[in-house]
PDB file of C-alpha atoms and ligand atoms in Angstrom:
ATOM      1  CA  UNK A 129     -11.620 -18.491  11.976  1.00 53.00           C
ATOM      2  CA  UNK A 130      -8.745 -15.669  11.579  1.00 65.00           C
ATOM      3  CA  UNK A 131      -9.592 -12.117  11.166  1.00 83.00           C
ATOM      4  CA  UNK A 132      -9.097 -11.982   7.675  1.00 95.00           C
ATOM      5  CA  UNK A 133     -11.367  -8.586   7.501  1.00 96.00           C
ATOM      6  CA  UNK A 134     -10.821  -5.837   9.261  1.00 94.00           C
ATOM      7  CA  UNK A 135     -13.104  -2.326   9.405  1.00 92.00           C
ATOM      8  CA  UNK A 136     -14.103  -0.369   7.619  1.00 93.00           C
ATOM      9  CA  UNK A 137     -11.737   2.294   8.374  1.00 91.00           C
ATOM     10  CA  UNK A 138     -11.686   5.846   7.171  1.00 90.00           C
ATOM     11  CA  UNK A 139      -8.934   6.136   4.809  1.00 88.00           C
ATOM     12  CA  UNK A 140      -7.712   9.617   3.565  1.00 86.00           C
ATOM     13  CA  UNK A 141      -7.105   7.616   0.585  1.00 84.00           C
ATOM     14  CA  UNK A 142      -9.939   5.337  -0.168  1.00 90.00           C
ATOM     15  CA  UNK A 143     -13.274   7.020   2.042  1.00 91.00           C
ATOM     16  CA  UNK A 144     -14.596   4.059   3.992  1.00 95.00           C
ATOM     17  CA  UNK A 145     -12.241   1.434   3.651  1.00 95.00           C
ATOM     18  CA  UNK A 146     -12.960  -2.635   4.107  1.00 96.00           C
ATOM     19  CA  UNK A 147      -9.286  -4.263   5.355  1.00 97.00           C
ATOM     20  CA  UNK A 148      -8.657  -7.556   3.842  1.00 97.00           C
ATOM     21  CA  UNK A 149      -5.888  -9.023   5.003  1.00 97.00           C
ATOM     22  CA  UNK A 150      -4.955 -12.303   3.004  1.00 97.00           C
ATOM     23  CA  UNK A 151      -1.267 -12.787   5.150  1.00 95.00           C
ATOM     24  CA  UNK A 152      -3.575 -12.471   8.577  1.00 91.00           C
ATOM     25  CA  UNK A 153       0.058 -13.377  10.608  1.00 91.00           C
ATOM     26  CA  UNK A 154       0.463 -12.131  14.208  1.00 91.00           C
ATOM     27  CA  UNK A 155       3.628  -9.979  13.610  1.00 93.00           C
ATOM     28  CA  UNK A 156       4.696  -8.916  10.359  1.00 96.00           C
ATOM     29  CA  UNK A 157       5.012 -10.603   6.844  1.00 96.00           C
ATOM     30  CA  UNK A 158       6.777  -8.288   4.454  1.00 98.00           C
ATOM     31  CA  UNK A 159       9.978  -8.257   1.768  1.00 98.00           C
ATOM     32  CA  UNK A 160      10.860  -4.773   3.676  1.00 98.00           C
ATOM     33  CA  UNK A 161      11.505  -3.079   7.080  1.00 97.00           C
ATOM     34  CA  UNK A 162      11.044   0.551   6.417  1.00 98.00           C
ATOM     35  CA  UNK A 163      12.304   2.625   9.021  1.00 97.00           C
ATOM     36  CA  UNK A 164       8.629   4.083   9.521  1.00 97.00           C
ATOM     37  CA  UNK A 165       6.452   0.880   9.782  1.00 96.00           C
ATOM     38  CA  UNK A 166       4.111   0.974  12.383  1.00 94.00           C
ATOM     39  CA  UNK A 167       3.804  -2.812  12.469  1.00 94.00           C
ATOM     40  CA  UNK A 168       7.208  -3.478  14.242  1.00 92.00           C
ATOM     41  CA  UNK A 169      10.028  -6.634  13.672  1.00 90.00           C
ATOM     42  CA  UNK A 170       8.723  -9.087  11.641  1.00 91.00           C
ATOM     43  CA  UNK A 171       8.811 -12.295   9.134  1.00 86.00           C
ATOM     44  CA  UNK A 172      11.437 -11.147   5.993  1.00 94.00           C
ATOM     45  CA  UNK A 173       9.441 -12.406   3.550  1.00 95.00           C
ATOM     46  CA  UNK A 174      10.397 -12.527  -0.637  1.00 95.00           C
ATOM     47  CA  UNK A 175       8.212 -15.730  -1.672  1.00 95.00           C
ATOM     48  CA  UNK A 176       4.851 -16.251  -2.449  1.00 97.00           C
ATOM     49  CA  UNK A 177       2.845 -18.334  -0.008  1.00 96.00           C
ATOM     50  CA  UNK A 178      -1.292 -19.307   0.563  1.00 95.00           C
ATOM     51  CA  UNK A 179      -1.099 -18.161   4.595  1.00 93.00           C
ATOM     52  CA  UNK A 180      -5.169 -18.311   4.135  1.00 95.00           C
ATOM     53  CA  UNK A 181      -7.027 -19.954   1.923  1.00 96.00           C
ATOM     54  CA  UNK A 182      -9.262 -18.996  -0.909  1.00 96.00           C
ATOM     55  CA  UNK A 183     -12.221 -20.701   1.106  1.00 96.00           C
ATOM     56  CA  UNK A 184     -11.605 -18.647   4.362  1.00 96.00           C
ATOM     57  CA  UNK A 185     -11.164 -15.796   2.269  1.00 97.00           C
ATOM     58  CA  UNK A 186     -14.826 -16.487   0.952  1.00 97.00           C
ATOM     59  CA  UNK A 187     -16.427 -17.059   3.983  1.00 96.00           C
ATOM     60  CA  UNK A 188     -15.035 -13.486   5.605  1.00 96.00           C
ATOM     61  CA  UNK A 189     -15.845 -11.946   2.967  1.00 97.00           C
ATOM     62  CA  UNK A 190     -19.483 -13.361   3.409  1.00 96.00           C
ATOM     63  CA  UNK A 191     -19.942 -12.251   6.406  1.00 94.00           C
ATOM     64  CA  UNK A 192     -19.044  -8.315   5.584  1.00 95.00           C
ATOM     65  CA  UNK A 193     -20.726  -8.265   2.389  1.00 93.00           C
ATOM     66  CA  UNK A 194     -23.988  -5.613   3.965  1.00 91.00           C
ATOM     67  CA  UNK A 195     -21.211  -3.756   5.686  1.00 94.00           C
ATOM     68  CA  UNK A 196     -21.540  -0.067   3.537  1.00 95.00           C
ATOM     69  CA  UNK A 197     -17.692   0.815   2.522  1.00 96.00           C
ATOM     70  CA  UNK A 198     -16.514   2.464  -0.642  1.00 97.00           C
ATOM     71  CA  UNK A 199     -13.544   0.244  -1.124  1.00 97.00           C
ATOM     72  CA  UNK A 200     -12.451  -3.386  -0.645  1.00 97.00           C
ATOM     73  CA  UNK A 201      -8.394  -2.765   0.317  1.00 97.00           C
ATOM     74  CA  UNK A 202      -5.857  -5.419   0.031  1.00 98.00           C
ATOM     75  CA  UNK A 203      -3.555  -4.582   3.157  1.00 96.00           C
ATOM     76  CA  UNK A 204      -3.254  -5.953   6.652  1.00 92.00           C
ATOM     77  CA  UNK A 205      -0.148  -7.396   8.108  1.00 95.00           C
ATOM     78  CA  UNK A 206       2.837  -6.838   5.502  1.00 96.00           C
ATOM     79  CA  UNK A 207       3.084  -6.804   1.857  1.00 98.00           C
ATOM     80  CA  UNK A 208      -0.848  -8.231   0.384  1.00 98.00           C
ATOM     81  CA  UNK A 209       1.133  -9.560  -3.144  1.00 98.00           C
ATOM     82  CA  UNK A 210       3.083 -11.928  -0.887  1.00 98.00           C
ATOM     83  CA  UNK A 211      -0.121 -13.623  -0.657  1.00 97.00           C
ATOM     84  CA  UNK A 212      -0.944 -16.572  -3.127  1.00 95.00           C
ATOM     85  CA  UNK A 213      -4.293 -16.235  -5.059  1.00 95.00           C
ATOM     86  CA  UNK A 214      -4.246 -12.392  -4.252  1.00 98.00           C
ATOM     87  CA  UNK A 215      -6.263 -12.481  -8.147  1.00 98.00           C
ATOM     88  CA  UNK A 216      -8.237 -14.756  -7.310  1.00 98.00           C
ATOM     89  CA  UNK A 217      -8.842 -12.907  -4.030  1.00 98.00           C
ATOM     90  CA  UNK A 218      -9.932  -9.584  -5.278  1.00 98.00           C
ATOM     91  CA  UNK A 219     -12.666 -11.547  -7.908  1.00 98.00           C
ATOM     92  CA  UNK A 220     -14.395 -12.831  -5.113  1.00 98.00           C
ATOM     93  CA  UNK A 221     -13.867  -9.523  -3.071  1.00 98.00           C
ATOM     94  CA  UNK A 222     -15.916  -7.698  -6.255  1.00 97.00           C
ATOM     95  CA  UNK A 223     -18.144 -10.483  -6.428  1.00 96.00           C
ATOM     96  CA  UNK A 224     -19.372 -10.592  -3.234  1.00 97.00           C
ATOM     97  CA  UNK A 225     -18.903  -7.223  -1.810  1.00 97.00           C
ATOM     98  CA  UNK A 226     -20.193  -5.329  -4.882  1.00 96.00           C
ATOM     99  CA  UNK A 227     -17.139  -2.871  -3.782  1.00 97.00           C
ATOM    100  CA  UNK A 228     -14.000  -1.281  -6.296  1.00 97.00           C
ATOM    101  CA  UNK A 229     -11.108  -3.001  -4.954  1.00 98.00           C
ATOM    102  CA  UNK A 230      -7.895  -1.393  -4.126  1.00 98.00           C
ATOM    103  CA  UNK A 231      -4.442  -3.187  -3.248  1.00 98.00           C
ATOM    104  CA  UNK A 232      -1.795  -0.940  -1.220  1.00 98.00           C
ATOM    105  CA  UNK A 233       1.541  -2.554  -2.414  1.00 98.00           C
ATOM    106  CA  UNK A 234       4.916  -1.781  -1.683  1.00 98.00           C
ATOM    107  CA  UNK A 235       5.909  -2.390  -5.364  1.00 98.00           C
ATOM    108  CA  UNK A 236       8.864  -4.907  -4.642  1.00 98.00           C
ATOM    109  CA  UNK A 237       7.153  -8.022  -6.509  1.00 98.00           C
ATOM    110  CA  UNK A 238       6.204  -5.590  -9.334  1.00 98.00           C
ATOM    111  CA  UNK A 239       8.995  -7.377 -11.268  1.00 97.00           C
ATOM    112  CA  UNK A 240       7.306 -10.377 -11.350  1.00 98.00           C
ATOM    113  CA  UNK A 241       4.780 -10.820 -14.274  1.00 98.00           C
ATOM    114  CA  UNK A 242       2.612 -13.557 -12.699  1.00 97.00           C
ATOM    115  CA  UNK A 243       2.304 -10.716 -10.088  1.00 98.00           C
ATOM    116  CA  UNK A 244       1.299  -8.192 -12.156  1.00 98.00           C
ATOM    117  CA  UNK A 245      -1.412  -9.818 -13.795  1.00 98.00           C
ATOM    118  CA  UNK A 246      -3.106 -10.666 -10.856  1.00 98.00           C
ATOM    119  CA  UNK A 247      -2.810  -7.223  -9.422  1.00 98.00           C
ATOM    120  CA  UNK A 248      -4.171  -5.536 -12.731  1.00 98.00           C
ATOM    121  CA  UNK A 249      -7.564  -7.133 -11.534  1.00 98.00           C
ATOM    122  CA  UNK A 250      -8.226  -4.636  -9.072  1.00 98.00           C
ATOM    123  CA  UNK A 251      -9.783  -1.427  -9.599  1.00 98.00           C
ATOM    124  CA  UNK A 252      -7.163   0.737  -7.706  1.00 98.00           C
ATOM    125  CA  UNK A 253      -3.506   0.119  -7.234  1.00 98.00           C
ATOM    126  CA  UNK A 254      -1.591   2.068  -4.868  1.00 98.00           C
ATOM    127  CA  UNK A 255       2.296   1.291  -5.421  1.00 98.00           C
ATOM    128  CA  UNK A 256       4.711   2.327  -2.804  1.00 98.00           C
ATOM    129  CA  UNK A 257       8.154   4.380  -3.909  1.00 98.00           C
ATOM    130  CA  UNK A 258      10.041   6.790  -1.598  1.00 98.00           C
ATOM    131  CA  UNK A 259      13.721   6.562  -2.462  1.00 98.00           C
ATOM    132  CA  UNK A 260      15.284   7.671  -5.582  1.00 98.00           C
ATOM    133  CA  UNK A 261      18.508   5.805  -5.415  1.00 98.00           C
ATOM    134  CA  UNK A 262      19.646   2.123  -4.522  1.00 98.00           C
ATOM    135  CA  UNK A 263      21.270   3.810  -1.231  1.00 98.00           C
ATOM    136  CA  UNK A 264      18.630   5.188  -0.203  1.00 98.00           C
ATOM    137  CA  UNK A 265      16.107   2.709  -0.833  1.00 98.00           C
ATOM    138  CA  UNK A 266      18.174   0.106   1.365  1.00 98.00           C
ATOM    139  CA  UNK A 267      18.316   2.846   3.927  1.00 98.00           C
ATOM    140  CA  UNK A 268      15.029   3.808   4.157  1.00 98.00           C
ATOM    141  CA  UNK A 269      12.806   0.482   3.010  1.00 98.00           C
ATOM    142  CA  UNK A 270      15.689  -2.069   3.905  1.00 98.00           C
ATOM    143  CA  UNK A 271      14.455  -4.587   1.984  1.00 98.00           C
ATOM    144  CA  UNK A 272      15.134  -8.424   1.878  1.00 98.00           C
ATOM    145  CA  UNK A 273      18.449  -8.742  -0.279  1.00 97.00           C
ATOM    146  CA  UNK A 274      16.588  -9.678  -3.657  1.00 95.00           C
ATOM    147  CA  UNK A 275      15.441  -6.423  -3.835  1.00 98.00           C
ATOM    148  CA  UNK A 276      16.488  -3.805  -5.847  1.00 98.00           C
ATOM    149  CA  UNK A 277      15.112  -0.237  -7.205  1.00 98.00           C
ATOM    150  CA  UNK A 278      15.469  -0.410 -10.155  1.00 98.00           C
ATOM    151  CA  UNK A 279      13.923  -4.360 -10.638  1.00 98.00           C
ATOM    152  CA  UNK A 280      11.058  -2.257  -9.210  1.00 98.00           C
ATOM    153  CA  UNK A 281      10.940   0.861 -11.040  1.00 98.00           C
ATOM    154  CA  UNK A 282      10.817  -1.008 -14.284  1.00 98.00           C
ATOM    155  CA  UNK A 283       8.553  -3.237 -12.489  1.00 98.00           C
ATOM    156  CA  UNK A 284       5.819  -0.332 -12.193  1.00 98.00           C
ATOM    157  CA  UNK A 285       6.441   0.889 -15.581  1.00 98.00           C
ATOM    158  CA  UNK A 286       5.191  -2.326 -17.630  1.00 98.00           C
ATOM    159  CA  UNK A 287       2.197  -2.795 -14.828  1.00 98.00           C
ATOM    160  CA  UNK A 288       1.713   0.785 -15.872  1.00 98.00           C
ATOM    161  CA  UNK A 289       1.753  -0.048 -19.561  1.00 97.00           C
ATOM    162  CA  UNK A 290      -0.896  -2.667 -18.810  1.00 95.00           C
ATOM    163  CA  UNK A 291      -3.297  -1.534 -16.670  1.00 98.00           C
ATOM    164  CA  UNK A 292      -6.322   0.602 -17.117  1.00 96.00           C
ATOM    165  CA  UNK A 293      -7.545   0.860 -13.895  1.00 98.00           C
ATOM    166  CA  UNK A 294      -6.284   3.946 -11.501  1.00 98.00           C
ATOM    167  CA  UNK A 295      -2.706   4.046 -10.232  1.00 98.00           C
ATOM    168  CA  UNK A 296      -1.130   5.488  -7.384  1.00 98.00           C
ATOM    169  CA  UNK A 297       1.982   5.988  -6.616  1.00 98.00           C
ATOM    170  CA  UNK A 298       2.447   6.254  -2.584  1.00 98.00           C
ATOM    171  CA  UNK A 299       5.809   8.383  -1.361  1.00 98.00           C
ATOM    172  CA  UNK A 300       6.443   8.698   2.342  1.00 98.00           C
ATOM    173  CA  UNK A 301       8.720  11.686   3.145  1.00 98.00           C
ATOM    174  CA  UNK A 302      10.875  11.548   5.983  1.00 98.00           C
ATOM    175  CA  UNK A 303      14.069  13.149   7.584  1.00 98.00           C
ATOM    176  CA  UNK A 304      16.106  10.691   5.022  1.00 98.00           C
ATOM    177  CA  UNK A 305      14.596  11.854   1.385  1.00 98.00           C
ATOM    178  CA  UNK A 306      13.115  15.243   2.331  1.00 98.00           C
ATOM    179  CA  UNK A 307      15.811  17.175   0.178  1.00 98.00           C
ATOM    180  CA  UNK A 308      15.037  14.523  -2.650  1.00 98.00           C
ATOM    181  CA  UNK A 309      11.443  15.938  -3.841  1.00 98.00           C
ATOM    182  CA  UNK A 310      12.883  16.755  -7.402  1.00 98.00           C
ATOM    183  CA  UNK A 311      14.201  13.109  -8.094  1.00 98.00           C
ATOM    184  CA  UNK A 312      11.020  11.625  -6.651  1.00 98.00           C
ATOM    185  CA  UNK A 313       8.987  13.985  -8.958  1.00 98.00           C
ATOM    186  CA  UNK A 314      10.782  12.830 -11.756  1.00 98.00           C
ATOM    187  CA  UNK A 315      10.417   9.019 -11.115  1.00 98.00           C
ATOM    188  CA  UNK A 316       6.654  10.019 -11.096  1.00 98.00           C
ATOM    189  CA  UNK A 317       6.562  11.889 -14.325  1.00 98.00           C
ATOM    190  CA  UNK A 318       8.186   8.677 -15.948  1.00 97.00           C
ATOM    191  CA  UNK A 319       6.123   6.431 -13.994  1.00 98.00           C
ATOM    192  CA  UNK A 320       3.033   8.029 -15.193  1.00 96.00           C
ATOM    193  CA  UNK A 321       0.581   7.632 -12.773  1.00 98.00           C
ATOM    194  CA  UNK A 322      -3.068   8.650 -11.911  1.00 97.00           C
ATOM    195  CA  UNK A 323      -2.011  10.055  -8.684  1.00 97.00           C
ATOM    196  CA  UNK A 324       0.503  10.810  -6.317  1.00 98.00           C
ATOM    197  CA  UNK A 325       0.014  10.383  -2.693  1.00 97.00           C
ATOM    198  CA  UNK A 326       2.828  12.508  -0.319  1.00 98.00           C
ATOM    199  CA  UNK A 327       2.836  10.753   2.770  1.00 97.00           C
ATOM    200  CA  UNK A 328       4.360  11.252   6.300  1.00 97.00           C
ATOM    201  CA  UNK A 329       4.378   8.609   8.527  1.00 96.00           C
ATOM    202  CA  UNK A 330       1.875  10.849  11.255  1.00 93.00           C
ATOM    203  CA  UNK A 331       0.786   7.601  13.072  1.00 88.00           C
ATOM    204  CA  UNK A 332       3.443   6.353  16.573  1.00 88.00           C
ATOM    205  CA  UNK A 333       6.829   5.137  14.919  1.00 91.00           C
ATOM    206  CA  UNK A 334      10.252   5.069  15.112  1.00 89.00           C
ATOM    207  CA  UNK A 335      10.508   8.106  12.644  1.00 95.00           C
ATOM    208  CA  UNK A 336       9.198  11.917  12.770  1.00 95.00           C
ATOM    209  CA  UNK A 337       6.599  12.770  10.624  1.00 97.00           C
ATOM    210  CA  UNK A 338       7.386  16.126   8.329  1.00 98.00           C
ATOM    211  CA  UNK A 339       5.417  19.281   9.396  1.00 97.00           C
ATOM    212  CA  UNK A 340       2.906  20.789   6.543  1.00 97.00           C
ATOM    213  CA  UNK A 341       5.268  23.384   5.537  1.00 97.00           C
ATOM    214  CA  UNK A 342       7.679  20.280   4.618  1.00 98.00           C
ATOM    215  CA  UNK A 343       4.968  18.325   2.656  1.00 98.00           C
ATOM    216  CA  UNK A 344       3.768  21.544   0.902  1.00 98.00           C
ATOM    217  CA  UNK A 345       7.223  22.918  -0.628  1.00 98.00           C
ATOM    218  CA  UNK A 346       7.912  18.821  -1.600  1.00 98.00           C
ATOM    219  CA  UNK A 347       4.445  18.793  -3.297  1.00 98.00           C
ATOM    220  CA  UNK A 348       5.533  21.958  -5.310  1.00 98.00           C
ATOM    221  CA  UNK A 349       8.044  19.900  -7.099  1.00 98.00           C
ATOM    222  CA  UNK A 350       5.886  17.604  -8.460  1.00 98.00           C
ATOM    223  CA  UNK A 351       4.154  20.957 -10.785  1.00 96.00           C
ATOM    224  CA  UNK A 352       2.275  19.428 -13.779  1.00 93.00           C
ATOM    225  CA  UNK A 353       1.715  15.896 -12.496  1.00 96.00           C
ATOM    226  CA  UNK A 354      -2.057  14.599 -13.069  1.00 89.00           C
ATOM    227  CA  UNK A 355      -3.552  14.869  -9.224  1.00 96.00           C
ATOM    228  CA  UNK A 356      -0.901  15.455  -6.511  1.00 97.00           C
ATOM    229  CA  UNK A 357      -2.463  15.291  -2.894  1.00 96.00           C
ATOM    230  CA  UNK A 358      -0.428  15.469   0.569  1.00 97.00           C
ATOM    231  CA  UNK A 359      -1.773  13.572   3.743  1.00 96.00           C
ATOM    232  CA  UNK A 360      -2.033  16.952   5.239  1.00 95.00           C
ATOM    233  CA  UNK A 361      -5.071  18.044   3.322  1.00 92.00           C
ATOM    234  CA  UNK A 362      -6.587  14.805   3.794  1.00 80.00           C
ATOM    235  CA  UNK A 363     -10.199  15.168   5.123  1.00 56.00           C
ATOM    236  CA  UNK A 364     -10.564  11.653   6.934  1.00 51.00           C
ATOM    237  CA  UNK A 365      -8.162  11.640   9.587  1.00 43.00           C
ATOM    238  CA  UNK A 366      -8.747   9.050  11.588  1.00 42.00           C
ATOM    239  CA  UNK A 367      -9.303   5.285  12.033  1.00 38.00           C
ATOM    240  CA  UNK A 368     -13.441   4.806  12.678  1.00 35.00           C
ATOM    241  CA  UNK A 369     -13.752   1.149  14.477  1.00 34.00           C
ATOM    242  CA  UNK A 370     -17.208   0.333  13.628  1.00 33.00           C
ATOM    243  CA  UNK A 371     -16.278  -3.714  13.420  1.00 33.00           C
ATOM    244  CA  UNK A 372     -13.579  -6.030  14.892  1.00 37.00           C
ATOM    245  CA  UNK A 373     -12.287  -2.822  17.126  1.00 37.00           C
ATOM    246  CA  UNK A 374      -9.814  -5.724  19.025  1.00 36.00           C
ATOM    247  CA  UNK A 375      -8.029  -6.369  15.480  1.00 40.00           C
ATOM    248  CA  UNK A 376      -8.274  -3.144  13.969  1.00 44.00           C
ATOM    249  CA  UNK A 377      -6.228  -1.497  16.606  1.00 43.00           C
ATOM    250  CA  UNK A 378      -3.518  -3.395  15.544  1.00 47.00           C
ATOM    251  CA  UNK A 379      -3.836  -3.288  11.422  1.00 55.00           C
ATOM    252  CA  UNK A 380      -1.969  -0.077   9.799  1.00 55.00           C
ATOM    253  CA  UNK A 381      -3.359   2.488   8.294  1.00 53.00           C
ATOM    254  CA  UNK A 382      -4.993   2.064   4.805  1.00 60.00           C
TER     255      UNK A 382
HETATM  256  S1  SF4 B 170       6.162  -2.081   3.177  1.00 77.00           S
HETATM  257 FE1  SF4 B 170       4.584  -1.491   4.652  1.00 77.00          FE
HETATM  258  S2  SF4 B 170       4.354  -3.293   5.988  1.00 77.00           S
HETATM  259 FE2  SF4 B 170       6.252  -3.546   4.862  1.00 77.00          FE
HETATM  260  S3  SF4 B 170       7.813  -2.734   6.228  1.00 77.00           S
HETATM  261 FE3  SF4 B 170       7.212  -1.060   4.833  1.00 77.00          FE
HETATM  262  S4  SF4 B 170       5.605   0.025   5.919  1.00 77.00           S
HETATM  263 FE4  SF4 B 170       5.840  -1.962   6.950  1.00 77.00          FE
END
């Protein structure tokens, strides 16, 4: 059987985090390439496809479900809404794990509505943005051609609209958008989410992270926003491999 769960990590987002990973390929399955992804080349990916079935899914989940964790996480290899049955997915996740489910996406397939409904099952939904403009969202998320910002922006905004549980909004800062904080902020204030997460990408990559002093003066800019928190002043640092250590060690961060 594939390692469809991986875990739990320690996730300065989520506590104790249980990986699911529902594309479980060996490289990469994702609609972008951002310049800071720690997973490497990859599968360009902008259709749906079942790379694991619902019964697999099941009968991982089965065998995690006294594993203590605070959150069930939709992540793994690439971009989790690429997966078929990602609803149906996170139902048996709650079912069986007794868990609040989260799903880190990078927001492309937001546009889509049979996408959004599925992902308004989960409890948490952290939605990737970190460019401003069309320019520098090819730059800096290069994504496959179908892609565009603002498919995605308005994409967020009707989840939004829809969807009571909490959402996040996930912006990596790097060299490329640093002197952008003020347009990010205000994509968040129109967004309206529950949080915002200011990411640097800290873990080995082809990008340098931002210092603290970087992340701090961006965070100022986003004044008046509901809960604001920087990966700097994140208390769980690091990855804790208390199962599967040979497949965590290659899974990204949650
Ligand atoms: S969205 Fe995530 S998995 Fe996809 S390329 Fe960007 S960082 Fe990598």
């Amino acid at each position: 059987m594939r390692s469809i769960v991986y875990g739990p990590v320690s996730s300065w987002r989520l506590g104790r985090s249980l990986g699911i990973d529902l594309l479980s390929t060996t490289t990469k399955t994702c609609s972008f390439d951002c310049v800071y992804c720690q997973l490497g080349a990859g599968q360009p990916a902008d259709e749906r496809r079942e790379l694991v079935s619902i019964h697999e899914v099941a009968a991982s989940l089965e065998e995690v479900r006294h594993v203590p964790a605070d959150y069930a996480t939709f992540s793994g290899m690439g971009e989790p809404t690429l997966a078929r049955k990602l609803g149906e997915a996170i139902e048996i996740a709650r079912s069986l794990l007794h868990l609040p489910v989260a799903v880190l996406t990078n927001s492309s397939l937001l546009s889509r509505e049979d996408v959004r409904q599925e992902l308004a099952r989960a409890d948490v939904v952290v939605a990737k943005v970190d460019a401003p403009t069309e320019e520098l969202f090819q730059q800096i998320n290069r994504p496959c051609p179908s892609f565009h910002l603002a498919d995605i922006l308005n994409g967020i905004s009707e989840f939004r609209r829809g969807f009571s549980g909490k959402l996040a909004l996930q912006m990596m800062f790097v060299e490329a958008n640093k002197e952008y904080a003020a347009e990010m902020a205000r994509i968040a204030r129109d967004l309206l989410p529950d949080e915002v997460q200011i990411n640097t990408p800290l873990r080995p990559c082809p990008v340098e992270p931002l210092s603290k002093e970087e992340l701090d003066r961006i965070k100022r800019e986003f004044s008046g926003l509901k809960r604001v928190v920087t990966v700097y002043e994140a208390t769980t640092p690091e990855v804790v491999p208390l199962h599967r250590e040979e497949t965590l060690r290659r899974r990204p961060r949650l």
